[in-house]
Amino acid sequence: MVLPQAATDSTLELFQLNDQSTQYRLISRSGVTSINNGISARQFLSVSSEALTNLIKTAFTDVSHLFRASHLEQLRAVYDDPRASANDRFVALELLKNAVISAEGAFPSCQDTGTAIVLGQKAETVLVEGNMHAAICRGIAETWQTRNLRFSQMAPLTTFDERNTGTNLPAQIEIDATQSNCFEFLCIAKGGGSANKTFLYQETRRVLEHDRLLAFFDEKIRTLGTTACPPYHLAIVIGGLSADQTLKTVKLASTKALDSLPTTGDKFGRAFRDLELEEQVLDLTRNTGLGAQFGGRHFCHDVRVVRLPRHGGSLPIGMGVSCSADRQIKALINAQGFWVEKLETEPDRFLPRSDFVIAAATRIDLDQPMDEIRAKLSALPVSSAVVLSGTMIVARDLVHADLAKRLAAGETLPAYFRDHPIYYAGPAKIPQGHKSGSFGPTTAARMDPYVEDLQAAGASLVMIAKGNRSAQVVRSCQSHGGFYLGSLGGTAAVLGRDSIVDIATIDYEGFGMEAVFRVKVRDFPAFLIIDDKGNDFFTAYA
């Protein structure tokens, strides 16, 4: 092979990383052995499959309950920012409280405990005894079976029929070969709402002009909305040798795995971070007005912009986020043993000394007739804070799809869908001694196609979930006297432990975590987002 002039092995590497900052804690020294094959002078590592399973289990257990200290520091910075809105500060405080509860180990930080993703870099001298893929899968399955986590993976039985696997498998597992002397992992628990905010744009060279590029980003960032629980860690990738490389780089950048990239390019096409552009895009996010879910300046904690080489005839641009459930953790196997990244075990040190009280909220009794609930909501302006107590019905994707079929067949809807507010959610498993598991809202927009028909039938007139909704829902609420309340995304542990006092399955039991539940809530916080007059809190930021 003829190499470019002055090229070396290192300059030909696309991702030239030099991360020396990760701190690890030792899990075990047992299960790894240094061996010599008697032929080569190179040392090999023999790794026990049982020890590998334990490492993966430990990593996913930790990341389900703990955060990096840097993430918590950013939340505290939002709270302390004198320019932050009252809603920004409220969200930051509740997310910090959620981290404290989650760190106790019973309630996961989010009810959507995610798809398990394992990205590995394995030295060719690391030899895993037995089936490596199976050992990793066992670690994932044992974590979800033994912890209070939620099974989220759907197996397609046919193109149209699905069934929950009941194990949270399959997992996304990708292992690359390297010439190091260890086995490195990045383990990610990626929730559906966050994953859904991953976008690919096929652009042209024309967009590579400074002002035009910033205008492009400003337009696309606003489409993210709040459904994935901001404040976000935003990742943008410009270029890529293929569309899939662009999107994988987005995922890696959102986890901070590419933070040690060079900050300049070179003639060989290496990847680099554009620090100046990162700050400019962060300023854009602060000017959207969306803030940390309910208006303000802290839509994003930070921004990563990675520039990649590209084919001259294409310009892929990728964008994605890591949400308030910022769940990734590194793991390592070397000759000294098995290690996982140190996460913050004492998040309470980031809590402010004095509590913050948002503007006076209107208390609403959900056990009064639906007409009275709606009359009380109708008297409030959008963006009003409310505190809810009483009965809600929990239903989400599968139930809405089935009820739509029943309506189309001329059947009557269950009375509970007309008599009570509908909370879009799906709980994690219930910890021993508690009434509920982690139980935060899911993305409202997935139910948007069903709202018009349901409300026309007198059902789903008060809805509670997270994030912005479509114009179709705004029109339906105006036509049928409906309301949408925004719940705080990212605080599932707080809601599950402190606000939900009782839960019972009442219908569609075979749907598992997507069954219909009747829940009793106490002091459940929310904001009026869409009212019965055609007003939408988020319209101003579209």
XYZ file of C-alpha atoms in Angstrom:
542
model
C 0.000 0.000 0.000
C 1.263 3.469 -0.908
C 0.651 5.876 1.984
C 0.328 9.657 1.684
C 3.593 11.488 2.211
C 4.487 11.845 5.906
C 1.604 9.602 6.942
C 2.110 7.346 9.936
C -0.067 4.746 11.594
C -1.305 7.345 14.082
C -2.118 10.037 11.509
C -4.228 7.538 9.585
C -6.493 7.023 12.604
C -9.776 8.862 12.178
C -10.495 9.228 15.905
C -7.268 10.241 17.631
C -8.277 10.017 21.276
C -6.175 10.478 24.366
C -8.483 10.179 27.363
C -6.510 10.066 30.611
C -9.207 11.551 32.834
C -11.488 8.611 33.620
C -11.303 7.397 37.210
C -12.089 3.734 37.804
C -12.924 1.615 40.821
C -11.748 -1.981 41.142
C -14.432 -4.660 40.971
C -12.262 -7.780 41.185
C -8.771 -9.058 40.518
C -10.082 -12.578 40.089
C -11.011 -13.899 36.671
C -8.167 -12.558 34.529
C -4.858 -14.329 33.990
C -1.721 -13.287 32.106
C -0.452 -16.071 29.877
C 2.306 -16.660 27.356
C 1.605 -18.938 24.427
C 5.220 -20.058 24.208
C 5.493 -18.914 20.617
C 5.266 -15.134 20.801
C 6.851 -12.787 23.322
C 3.528 -11.010 23.607
C 1.520 -11.401 26.794
C -2.092 -12.560 26.481
C -4.947 -12.075 28.918
C -7.354 -14.933 29.575
C -10.700 -13.607 30.814
C -13.304 -15.671 32.616
C -16.748 -15.389 31.032
C -18.322 -15.358 34.515
C -16.156 -12.402 35.513
C -17.089 -10.607 32.286
C -20.778 -11.173 33.079
C -20.261 -9.710 36.558
C -18.480 -6.663 35.138
C -21.332 -5.902 32.739
C -23.897 -6.455 35.499
C -22.042 -4.085 37.812
C -21.769 -1.420 35.126
C -25.476 -1.441 34.255
C -26.478 -1.577 37.916
C -24.382 1.501 38.668
C -25.540 3.482 35.652
C -29.207 2.785 36.416
C -28.871 4.612 39.734
C -25.852 6.907 39.601
C -24.614 9.829 37.511
C -21.263 11.304 36.691
C -20.360 14.115 39.069
C -19.917 16.458 36.094
C -23.594 16.034 35.141
C -24.719 16.841 38.677
C -22.411 19.853 38.786
C -24.151 21.178 35.686
C -27.566 20.760 37.287
C -26.413 22.688 40.316
C -25.028 25.390 38.004
C -28.503 25.784 36.475
C -29.979 26.217 39.937
C -27.347 28.797 40.875
C -27.563 30.770 37.621
C -29.133 34.190 38.389
C -30.249 34.373 34.728
C -32.160 31.081 34.951
C -35.953 31.216 34.932
C -37.932 30.078 37.950
C -38.967 27.011 35.954
C -35.330 26.264 35.051
C -34.400 26.326 38.720
C -37.378 24.186 39.706
C -36.495 21.537 37.116
C -32.825 21.500 38.166
C -33.756 21.095 41.825
C -36.187 18.265 41.142
C -33.597 16.467 38.989
C -31.066 16.746 41.817
C -33.607 15.353 44.285
C -34.284 12.537 41.839
C -30.555 11.720 41.701
C -30.421 11.525 45.503
C -33.332 9.081 45.670
C -31.977 6.997 42.790
C -28.527 6.735 44.390
C -30.069 4.849 47.312
C -30.335 1.888 44.932
C -34.050 1.058 45.038
C -35.527 3.421 42.440
C -33.805 3.777 39.055
C -33.300 7.361 37.914
C -35.814 6.932 35.062
C -38.740 4.559 34.584
C -37.512 3.923 31.039
C -34.452 1.964 32.070
C -33.380 1.816 28.477
C -31.962 -0.324 25.744
C -28.655 -1.842 26.837
C -25.840 -0.807 24.504
C -22.311 -2.170 24.884
C -19.564 -0.728 22.688
C -16.227 -2.469 23.183
C -12.597 -2.117 22.110
C -10.872 -5.496 22.571
C -7.178 -6.063 22.161
C -6.351 -9.037 19.985
C -4.359 -10.402 22.929
C -7.467 -10.568 25.166
C -9.025 -14.026 25.054
C -12.478 -14.544 26.560
C -13.233 -18.071 27.717
C -16.425 -19.339 26.174
C -18.944 -17.216 24.286
C -18.163 -13.518 24.792
C -21.479 -12.292 23.389
C -23.451 -14.650 25.614
C -21.470 -13.549 28.681
C -22.313 -9.900 28.002
C -25.985 -10.745 27.422
C -26.125 -12.658 30.716
C -24.827 -9.609 32.554
C -27.546 -7.463 31.007
C -30.341 -9.968 31.597
C -29.328 -10.539 35.228
C -29.285 -6.791 35.873
C -32.811 -6.272 34.558
C -34.104 -9.418 36.281
C -32.680 -8.644 39.713
C -33.062 -4.850 39.883
C -36.221 -2.724 39.889
C -35.869 -2.000 36.187
C -38.322 -2.146 33.288
C -38.313 -4.525 30.339
C -38.652 -2.397 27.198
C -37.599 -4.572 24.256
C -40.280 -5.714 21.829
C -39.815 -8.862 19.747
C -41.536 -8.852 16.344
C -43.591 -12.047 15.989
C -44.772 -10.907 12.578
C -44.311 -7.616 10.778
C -47.310 -6.245 12.693
C -47.437 -8.237 15.951
C -45.009 -7.791 18.831
C -44.370 -9.114 22.301
C -42.196 -7.864 25.134
C -39.190 -10.166 25.524
C -39.327 -9.985 29.330
C -35.526 -9.832 29.637
C -34.623 -6.436 28.137
C -32.720 -8.401 25.514
C -31.673 -8.255 22.778
C -28.980 -5.676 23.390
C -26.906 -3.677 20.944
C -23.401 -5.122 21.271
C -20.526 -3.994 19.059
C -16.949 -5.098 19.756
C -14.042 -3.729 17.704
C -10.521 -5.144 17.605
C -7.616 -2.940 18.711
C -3.894 -3.316 19.317
C -3.970 -2.213 22.934
C -3.372 -4.516 25.897
C -6.847 -4.354 27.481
C -10.582 -4.662 26.879
C -12.472 -1.350 27.151
C -16.242 -0.893 27.258
C -18.725 1.927 27.025
C -22.043 0.774 28.496
C -25.081 2.930 27.721
C -28.654 2.619 29.005
C -30.476 4.565 26.285
C -34.103 5.484 26.846
C -36.553 5.587 23.966
C -37.373 9.284 24.285
C -33.723 10.248 24.090
C -32.968 7.836 21.237
C -35.913 9.223 19.274
C -34.224 12.621 19.189
C -31.505 11.383 16.826
C -31.635 12.930 13.369
C -29.791 12.661 10.050
C -29.858 15.465 7.504
C -28.440 14.926 4.029
C -27.176 18.392 3.083
C -24.851 19.917 0.487
C -21.645 21.961 0.515
C -23.795 25.104 0.460
C -24.555 24.797 4.182
C -20.838 25.031 5.060
C -20.926 28.789 5.464
C -20.804 30.157 8.998
C -24.048 32.143 9.149
C -25.940 29.666 7.008
C -24.789 26.778 9.225
C -25.854 28.546 12.429
C -29.255 29.313 10.913
C -29.564 25.638 9.974
C -28.750 24.568 13.531
C -31.156 27.098 15.018
C -33.992 25.683 12.928
C -33.203 22.042 13.670
C -32.541 22.495 17.396
C -36.011 23.940 17.883
C -37.506 20.730 16.479
C -36.000 18.748 19.365
C -38.696 20.019 21.691
C -38.805 18.953 25.313
C -40.075 15.391 24.945
C -36.700 13.837 25.788
C -36.338 15.600 29.165
C -33.954 18.550 28.905
C -31.573 20.027 29.858
C -29.811 18.089 27.105
C -26.230 17.196 26.311
C -26.434 18.071 22.606
C -24.196 16.403 20.015
C -23.799 17.552 16.410
C -21.656 15.840 13.784
C -20.811 17.514 10.485
C -19.655 15.111 7.798
C -18.993 11.406 7.874
C -17.857 8.759 5.430
C -21.321 7.188 5.604
C -24.642 8.008 7.194
C -24.248 5.274 9.801
C -20.793 6.546 10.795
C -22.253 10.024 11.273
C -24.996 8.776 13.581
C -22.716 6.504 15.590
C -20.407 9.478 16.114
C -23.414 11.471 17.354
C -24.073 8.782 19.957
C -20.443 8.688 21.077
C -20.166 12.470 21.247
C -23.325 12.699 23.380
C -21.717 10.384 25.957
C -18.522 12.509 26.121
C -16.555 9.579 24.703
C -14.979 11.871 22.079
C -14.091 14.778 24.357
C -10.351 14.197 23.952
C -10.401 14.573 20.171
C -8.017 17.140 18.662
C -9.459 20.618 18.236
C -8.077 21.121 14.718
C -8.269 19.119 11.533
C -5.387 17.968 9.348
C -4.753 17.039 5.730
C -5.298 13.350 6.467
C -8.935 13.898 7.501
C -8.845 13.290 11.238
C -11.951 13.981 13.316
C -11.871 17.053 15.528
C -13.990 19.132 17.875
C -14.868 22.720 16.962
C -14.846 24.406 20.371
C -15.781 27.850 19.052
C -18.787 26.492 17.210
C -19.813 24.555 20.319
C -20.104 27.807 22.267
C -22.004 29.505 19.461
C -24.511 26.660 19.228
C -24.906 26.646 23.025
C -25.856 30.331 22.783
C -28.472 29.377 20.184
C -30.012 26.855 22.558
C -30.227 29.455 25.316
C -32.138 31.793 23.028
C -34.860 29.313 22.040
C -36.808 30.130 25.197
C -37.629 26.443 25.723
C -35.374 26.175 28.750
C -35.334 23.160 31.035
C -38.748 21.863 29.874
C -41.054 24.777 30.814
C -39.406 27.951 29.559
C -36.056 29.590 30.280
C -32.500 29.507 28.979
C -31.145 26.111 30.042
C -32.352 23.934 27.173
C -28.881 22.355 26.990
C -26.113 21.822 29.505
C -23.466 21.741 26.797
C -22.834 21.104 23.113
C -20.345 18.906 21.288
C -19.622 19.615 17.613
C -17.503 16.999 15.825
C -16.248 17.523 12.272
C -15.629 14.428 10.145
C -14.284 13.957 6.618
C -16.866 13.288 3.908
C -17.334 12.126 0.345
C -17.253 15.151 -1.955
C -20.747 14.411 -3.191
C -22.510 14.210 0.162
C -22.685 16.058 3.462
C -24.429 14.119 6.216
C -25.126 16.091 9.394
C -26.238 14.287 12.522
C -27.824 15.587 15.711
C -28.789 13.843 18.928
C -28.969 14.213 22.672
C -28.266 12.594 25.962
C -31.156 13.510 28.211
C -31.591 14.122 31.931
C -31.163 10.365 32.380
C -27.535 10.787 31.288
C -26.599 7.112 31.599
C -23.245 5.903 30.364
C -20.356 4.281 32.151
C -16.968 2.993 31.091
C -15.578 -0.396 32.104
C -12.154 -1.946 31.698
C -10.404 -5.290 31.855
C -6.607 -5.306 32.123
C -3.929 -7.456 33.710
C -4.705 -5.905 37.103
C -8.379 -6.860 37.113
C -11.908 -5.680 36.332
C -12.813 -2.001 36.674
C -15.802 0.308 36.251
C -15.886 4.065 36.025
C -16.449 5.862 39.317
C -19.853 7.525 39.374
C -21.120 9.891 42.057
C -22.392 7.981 45.104
C -23.213 11.065 47.212
C -25.318 13.315 44.972
C -26.838 15.033 48.001
C -23.690 17.166 48.190
C -24.988 19.008 45.110
C -28.339 19.884 46.698
C -28.775 23.531 47.702
C -29.070 24.184 51.417
C -32.400 25.938 51.111
C -35.332 24.646 49.095
C -36.710 26.582 46.146
C -40.443 27.189 45.918
C -41.921 27.868 42.497
C -44.790 30.332 42.112
C -47.995 29.371 43.921
C -49.584 26.336 42.314
C -53.294 25.611 42.001
C -54.389 22.460 43.788
C -56.770 20.231 41.855
C -58.734 17.294 43.235
C -58.806 14.602 40.563
C -61.554 12.657 42.333
C -64.185 15.292 41.540
C -66.289 14.873 38.361
C -64.446 15.445 35.088
C -66.531 18.527 34.266
C -65.427 20.170 37.525
C -61.763 19.313 36.870
C -62.036 20.885 33.432
C -63.783 23.987 34.775
C -60.957 24.567 37.221
C -58.334 24.130 34.506
C -60.259 26.395 32.147
C -59.893 29.269 34.616
C -56.083 29.065 34.487
C -53.708 30.549 31.899
C -51.306 28.222 30.120
C -47.977 27.794 31.952
C -49.792 27.738 35.309
C -48.358 25.360 37.878
C -50.807 22.830 39.307
C -50.572 20.241 42.055
C -52.705 17.145 41.495
C -54.138 14.716 44.041
C -56.560 11.850 43.435
C -57.107 9.237 40.755
C -55.395 8.966 37.365
C -55.583 6.266 34.731
C -52.248 5.192 33.260
C -52.285 4.146 29.597
C -49.831 4.470 26.740
C -49.027 3.189 23.226
C -50.463 -0.327 23.111
C -53.658 0.591 24.935
C -54.279 3.631 22.742
C -53.773 1.516 19.629
C -56.271 -1.085 20.832
C -58.848 1.500 21.896
C -58.592 3.075 18.439
C -59.472 -0.309 16.919
C -62.447 -0.609 19.273
C -63.691 2.830 18.281
C -63.323 2.000 14.602
C -65.375 -1.150 15.188
C -68.154 0.892 16.810
C -67.482 -0.370 20.327
C -67.876 1.697 23.496
C -64.808 2.926 25.334
C -64.212 1.899 28.958
C -65.751 4.331 31.432
C -62.405 4.898 33.136
C -61.123 6.631 29.980
C -63.932 9.173 30.238
C -64.092 9.628 33.999
C -60.431 10.248 34.875
C -57.350 12.073 33.596
C -55.067 9.888 31.476
C -51.392 9.711 32.451
C -49.075 8.486 29.690
C -46.507 6.378 31.536
C -45.145 2.894 32.115
C -43.744 1.977 35.544
C -40.565 0.233 36.505
C -40.773 -2.653 38.986
C -41.869 -1.837 42.532
C -39.126 -1.889 45.202
C -39.896 -3.916 48.294
C -41.745 -1.891 50.898
C -43.005 0.749 48.463
C -46.291 1.349 46.652
C -44.787 2.151 43.271
C -41.611 1.899 41.259
C -40.058 4.738 39.282
C -42.997 6.167 37.378
C -42.284 9.244 35.269
C -44.167 10.393 32.172
C -43.534 9.140 28.672
C -43.471 11.199 25.475
C -46.903 12.659 24.804
C -46.485 13.056 21.034
C -46.666 9.309 20.385
C -50.333 9.404 21.436
C -51.177 12.455 19.293
C -52.766 10.463 16.409
C -55.383 9.024 18.798
C -56.478 12.181 20.630
C -59.079 13.556 18.184
C -61.080 10.316 18.011
C -60.868 9.690 21.757
C -61.933 13.210 22.707
C -64.779 13.138 20.193
C -65.986 10.077 22.112
C -65.791 11.985 25.404
C -62.575 10.347 26.583
C -59.024 11.495 27.292
C -60.195 15.034 28.037
C -57.373 15.668 30.521
C -54.002 14.231 29.548
C -50.744 14.231 31.516
C -47.361 13.433 29.996
C -44.115 15.140 28.954
C -43.064 17.315 26.062
C -44.710 19.334 23.335
C -47.624 18.183 21.168
C -48.866 18.641 17.628
C -51.238 21.290 16.305
C -53.751 18.470 15.839
C -53.956 18.020 19.624
C -54.309 21.773 20.195
C -57.240 21.882 17.768
C -58.866 18.833 19.318
C -58.642 20.266 22.832
C -60.205 23.506 21.605
C -63.025 21.626 19.852
C -63.795 19.175 22.645
C -62.885 21.063 25.799
C -59.702 19.138 26.507
C -56.490 19.922 28.365
C -52.907 18.739 28.341
C -50.737 18.988 31.454
C -46.975 18.687 31.256
C -45.309 16.585 33.916
C -41.649 16.921 34.759
C -39.541 14.490 32.745
C -36.485 12.914 34.356
C -37.849 12.715 37.905
C -39.346 9.220 37.867
C -37.779 8.225 41.192
C -39.224 11.282 42.960
C -42.689 10.710 41.512
C -42.635 6.970 42.212
C -41.536 7.329 45.810
C -43.224 10.552 46.901
C -46.265 11.263 44.688
C -47.805 7.899 43.746
C -49.431 6.394 46.819
C -51.287 3.454 45.282
C -51.315 1.499 42.018
C -53.513 -1.292 40.679
C -53.755 -3.014 37.298
C -57.340 -2.722 36.016
C -57.206 -3.707 32.322
C -54.968 -5.129 29.577
C -52.891 -7.033 32.132
C -51.203 -8.966 29.339
C -49.535 -5.765 28.141
C -47.111 -5.843 31.100
C -45.725 -2.408 31.847
C -48.099 -1.048 29.159
C -51.215 -2.310 30.954
C -53.890 0.062 32.237
C -53.231 1.087 35.841
C -55.342 3.057 38.274
C -53.051 5.182 40.423
C -53.683 7.435 43.376
C -51.414 10.459 43.490
C -50.654 13.049 46.134
C -49.075 16.441 45.404
C -48.195 15.498 41.836
C -46.661 18.584 40.147
C -47.511 19.603 36.583
C -47.963 22.627 34.305
C -50.913 23.568 32.114
C -49.564 23.347 28.550
C -52.639 23.215 26.277
C -56.051 24.563 27.269
C -59.576 24.454 25.868
C -59.231 27.816 24.085
C -56.547 26.874 21.567
C -53.601 28.104 23.635
C -50.345 26.110 23.649
C -47.469 27.033 25.946
C -44.891 25.798 23.411
C -46.268 27.627 20.365
C -44.166 30.693 21.089
C -40.971 28.631 20.785
C -41.789 26.694 17.608
